[in-house]
């Protein structure tokens, strides 16, 4: 079984308008909404690929109900912890002449609710995969990822970490199966400018030396690369089509990679399928669909 963990899920409310005038009433030209959170995105794309997953995390209030109901389908089992207070956050994405985002904080997570999460981790068995993705709410300890990995370290579980700077770095001592920094995150971690693929390889190898088994790097318009645990380097390109949306592309890449590896045990194919999923999301208003993924796979 594949498990995804999203500590702070959201409803992403996308508002499109020609312009924003501050201090005035503005009218939208279109609205869309998506159920968000990095782990949830991974589960949704896994579902498109026909892979079952269980979505873990915290939800609250009427927005939490909508998230739970909205992503539940034959391939996604939800096993969220329902918080006593607050509502799951609504993030506002304004698309005008420039894009503006307001990401909200989310509900308060109490100590007993955090304990409930750790109890749910007991259902994860040897040979399962756990994908830990995204930021940590302010009410949750900053070392939550480390504590989760420490609890599971005696089991034969593939753990994937897709998080930023400190969260990612502090996880490396537990030897995660896969990490997926993008070029910007890699630059921030080492406080350098990543200008070439050779630069990306150099710093990815440093992350391996610190404990990561496999390092998948998304390079935006330059594609993606993987340095696997056998020190092999694989590269993947992009599809030359107009980009519509980059939100969720990295999560889609993680989903495709894990699905590809589960299916074939091949790192090369895992990167190919991961890249196809990331590209598919970039070319659609929402997340990758099975049809778009297959279309792109035929182009690679």
Tab-separated table of N, CA and C in Angstrom, residues 177-243:
chain	number	residue	atom	x	y	z
A	177	UNK	N	14.108	6.863	1.184
A	177	UNK	CA	14.252	6.200	-0.115
A	177	UNK	C	14.405	7.221	-1.237
A	178	UNK	N	13.642	8.315	-1.150
A	178	UNK	CA	13.655	9.327	-2.211
A	178	UNK	C	13.408	10.699	-1.620
A	179	UNK	N	14.140	11.680	-2.120
A	179	UNK	CA	13.820	13.083	-1.870
A	179	UNK	C	13.688	13.782	-3.213
A	180	UNK	N	12.895	14.866	-3.253
A	180	UNK	CA	12.678	15.543	-4.534
A	180	UNK	C	12.779	17.069	-4.388
A	181	UNK	N	13.976	17.590	-4.252
A	181	UNK	CA	14.091	19.051	-4.282
A	181	UNK	C	13.997	19.557	-5.717
A	182	UNK	N	13.465	20.761	-5.894
A	182	UNK	CA	13.577	21.388	-7.206
A	182	UNK	C	14.831	22.272	-7.229
A	183	UNK	N	15.100	22.873	-8.363
A	183	UNK	CA	16.338	23.642	-8.505
A	183	UNK	C	16.405	24.793	-7.514
A	184	UNK	N	15.284	25.479	-7.304
A	184	UNK	CA	15.260	26.605	-6.364
A	184	UNK	C	15.519	26.122	-4.941
A	185	UNK	N	14.891	25.005	-4.551
A	185	UNK	CA	15.089	24.475	-3.205
A	185	UNK	C	16.523	24.025	-2.996
A	186	UNK	N	17.110	23.445	-4.038
A	186	UNK	CA	18.510	23.038	-3.958
A	186	UNK	C	19.408	24.255	-3.751
A	187	UNK	N	19.098	25.336	-4.446
A	187	UNK	CA	19.853	26.582	-4.283
A	187	UNK	C	19.723	27.121	-2.866
A	188	UNK	N	18.508	27.067	-2.320
A	188	UNK	CA	18.275	27.588	-0.967
A	188	UNK	C	18.978	26.742	0.093
A	189	UNK	N	18.985	25.440	-0.096
A	189	UNK	CA	19.617	24.548	0.880
A	189	UNK	C	21.103	24.860	1.012
A	190	UNK	N	21.773	25.040	-0.124
A	190	UNK	CA	23.223	25.224	-0.105
A	190	UNK	C	23.640	26.689	-0.247
A	191	UNK	N	22.632	27.575	-0.365
A	191	UNK	CA	22.885	29.019	-0.476
A	191	UNK	C	23.845	29.337	-1.622
A	192	UNK	N	23.534	28.737	-2.771
A	192	UNK	CA	24.315	28.959	-3.997
A	192	UNK	C	23.338	29.113	-5.157
A	193	UNK	N	23.833	29.614	-6.279
A	193	UNK	CA	23.044	29.654	-7.506
A	193	UNK	C	23.295	28.374	-8.297
A	194	UNK	N	22.224	27.657	-8.601
A	194	UNK	CA	22.317	26.454	-9.435
A	194	UNK	C	22.070	26.892	-10.876
A	195	UNK	N	23.122	26.972	-11.671
A	195	UNK	CA	23.002	27.504	-13.027
A	195	UNK	C	23.090	26.430	-14.108
A	196	UNK	N	23.695	25.299	-13.790
A	196	UNK	CA	23.904	24.255	-14.791
A	196	UNK	C	23.471	22.895	-14.239
A	197	UNK	N	23.347	21.939	-15.131
A	197	UNK	CA	23.030	20.580	-14.691
A	197	UNK	C	24.163	20.000	-13.863
A	198	UNK	N	25.398	20.366	-14.212
A	198	UNK	CA	26.536	19.896	-13.420
A	198	UNK	C	26.452	20.408	-11.987
A	199	UNK	N	25.992	21.649	-11.833
A	199	UNK	CA	25.794	22.188	-10.477
A	199	UNK	C	24.756	21.357	-9.725
A	200	UNK	N	23.661	21.052	-10.409
A	200	UNK	CA	22.593	20.284	-9.768
A	200	UNK	C	23.089	18.907	-9.348
A	201	UNK	N	23.862	18.268	-10.202
A	201	UNK	CA	24.415	16.949	-9.879
A	201	UNK	C	25.345	17.040	-8.675
A	202	UNK	N	26.188	18.046	-8.654
A	202	UNK	CA	27.147	18.219	-7.559
A	202	UNK	C	26.439	18.298	-6.206
A	203	UNK	N	25.414	19.121	-6.126
A	203	UNK	CA	24.755	19.331	-4.838
A	203	UNK	C	23.780	18.201	-4.507
A	204	UNK	N	23.240	17.548	-5.531
A	204	UNK	CA	22.412	16.373	-5.278
A	204	UNK	C	23.251	15.264	-4.644
A	205	UNK	N	24.478	15.114	-5.106
A	205	UNK	CA	25.361	14.100	-4.540
A	205	UNK	C	25.709	14.410	-3.086
A	206	UNK	N	25.785	15.685	-2.743
A	206	UNK	CA	26.019	16.051	-1.349
A	206	UNK	C	24.839	15.628	-0.468
A	207	UNK	N	23.616	15.731	-1.006
A	207	UNK	CA	22.446	15.268	-0.265
A	207	UNK	C	22.479	13.745	-0.099
A	208	UNK	N	22.991	13.063	-1.112
A	208	UNK	CA	23.149	11.613	-0.992
A	208	UNK	C	24.163	11.266	0.095
A	209	UNK	N	25.247	12.004	0.113
A	209	UNK	CA	26.275	11.752	1.127
A	209	UNK	C	25.749	11.993	2.537
A	210	UNK	N	24.714	12.830	2.636
A	210	UNK	CA	24.116	13.113	3.942
A	210	UNK	C	23.053	12.092	4.333
A	211	UNK	N	22.697	11.183	3.403
A	211	UNK	CA	21.780	10.117	3.782
A	211	UNK	C	20.697	9.740	2.794
A	212	UNK	N	20.362	10.609	1.842
A	212	UNK	CA	19.298	10.276	0.894
A	212	UNK	C	19.743	9.148	-0.030
A	213	UNK	N	18.867	8.174	-0.241
A	213	UNK	CA	19.233	7.062	-1.121
A	213	UNK	C	19.132	7.451	-2.591
A	214	UNK	N	18.037	8.095	-2.962
A	214	UNK	CA	17.834	8.520	-4.348
A	214	UNK	C	17.402	9.978	-4.348
A	215	UNK	N	17.961	10.759	-5.269
A	215	UNK	CA	17.662	12.191	-5.326
A	215	UNK	C	17.079	12.521	-6.693
A	216	UNK	N	15.826	12.952	-6.687
A	216	UNK	CA	15.116	13.362	-7.899
A	216	UNK	C	15.033	14.882	-7.898
A	217	UNK	N	15.532	15.511	-8.957
A	217	UNK	CA	15.566	16.973	-9.018
A	217	UNK	C	14.736	17.444	-10.196
A	218	UNK	N	13.741	18.272	-9.927
A	218	UNK	CA	12.986	18.894	-11.009
A	218	UNK	C	13.657	20.212	-11.364
A	219	UNK	N	13.913	20.398	-12.659
A	219	UNK	CA	14.681	21.538	-13.147
A	219	UNK	C	13.844	22.507	-13.963
A	220	UNK	N	12.519	22.471	-13.797
A	220	UNK	CA	11.657	23.396	-14.529
A	220	UNK	C	11.750	23.164	-16.025
A	221	UNK	N	12.107	24.214	-16.736
A	221	UNK	CA	12.192	24.144	-18.184
A	221	UNK	C	13.317	23.283	-18.706
A	222	UNK	N	14.209	22.850	-17.814
A	222	UNK	CA	15.314	21.977	-18.215
A	222	UNK	C	15.037	20.511	-17.920
A	223	UNK	N	13.808	20.193	-17.534
A	223	UNK	CA	13.458	18.797	-17.321
A	223	UNK	C	13.696	18.325	-15.904
A	224	UNK	N	14.216	17.129	-15.785
A	224	UNK	CA	14.453	16.534	-14.467
A	224	UNK	C	15.626	15.572	-14.555
A	225	UNK	N	16.209	15.264	-13.396
A	225	UNK	CA	17.277	14.276	-13.343
A	225	UNK	C	17.177	13.478	-12.057
A	226	UNK	N	17.741	12.289	-12.110
A	226	UNK	CA	17.749	11.394	-10.962
A	226	UNK	C	19.154	10.851	-10.769
A	227	UNK	N	19.624	10.916	-9.536
A	227	UNK	CA	20.825	10.183	-9.159
A	227	UNK	C	20.363	9.067	-8.248
A	228	UNK	N	20.509	7.826	-8.708
A	228	UNK	CA	19.952	6.718	-7.932
A	228	UNK	C	20.967	6.187	-6.926
A	229	UNK	N	20.535	5.229	-6.134
A	229	UNK	CA	21.368	4.710	-5.050
A	229	UNK	C	22.565	3.914	-5.551
A	230	UNK	N	22.590	3.627	-6.856
A	230	UNK	CA	23.733	2.945	-7.464
A	230	UNK	C	24.666	3.922	-8.183
A	231	UNK	N	24.435	5.219	-7.947
A	231	UNK	CA	25.232	6.315	-8.513
A	231	UNK	C	25.042	6.476	-10.010
A	232	UNK	N	23.940	5.970	-10.548
A	232	UNK	CA	23.609	6.196	-11.954
A	232	UNK	C	22.886	7.528	-12.096
A	233	UNK	N	23.141	8.209	-13.191
A	233	UNK	CA	22.486	9.484	-13.495
A	233	UNK	C	21.547	9.288	-14.674
A	234	UNK	N	20.274	9.659	-14.468
A	234	UNK	CA	19.285	9.601	-15.533
A	234	UNK	C	18.716	11.004	-15.740
A	235	UNK	N	18.375	11.314	-16.982
A	235	UNK	CA	17.804	12.626	-17.287
A	235	UNK	C	16.516	12.471	-18.081
A	236	UNK	N	15.645	13.446	-17.947
A	236	UNK	CA	14.385	13.465	-18.699
A	236	UNK	C	14.110	14.892	-19.143
A	237	UNK	N	13.508	15.036	-20.315
A	237	UNK	CA	13.237	16.359	-20.859
A	237	UNK	C	11.820	16.816	-20.583
A	238	UNK	N	11.395	17.804	-21.343
A	238	UNK	CA	10.040	18.328	-21.210
A	238	UNK	C	9.357	18.310	-22.575
A	239	UNK	N	8.049	18.453	-22.543
A	239	UNK	CA	7.270	18.530	-23.783
A	239	UNK	C	7.170	19.995	-24.193
A	240	UNK	N	7.427	20.246	-25.458
A	240	UNK	CA	7.428	21.619	-25.965
A	240	UNK	C	6.009	22.062	-26.304
A	241	UNK	N	5.237	22.334	-25.253
A	241	UNK	CA	3.870	22.831	-25.393
A	241	UNK	C	3.678	23.952	-24.375
A	242	UNK	N	2.722	24.854	-24.605
A	242	UNK	CA	2.524	25.987	-23.685
A	242	UNK	C	2.161	25.524	-22.274
A	243	UNK	N	2.871	26.040	-21.298
A	243	UNK	CA	2.612	25.708	-19.904
A	243	UNK	C	1.396	26.489	-19.413
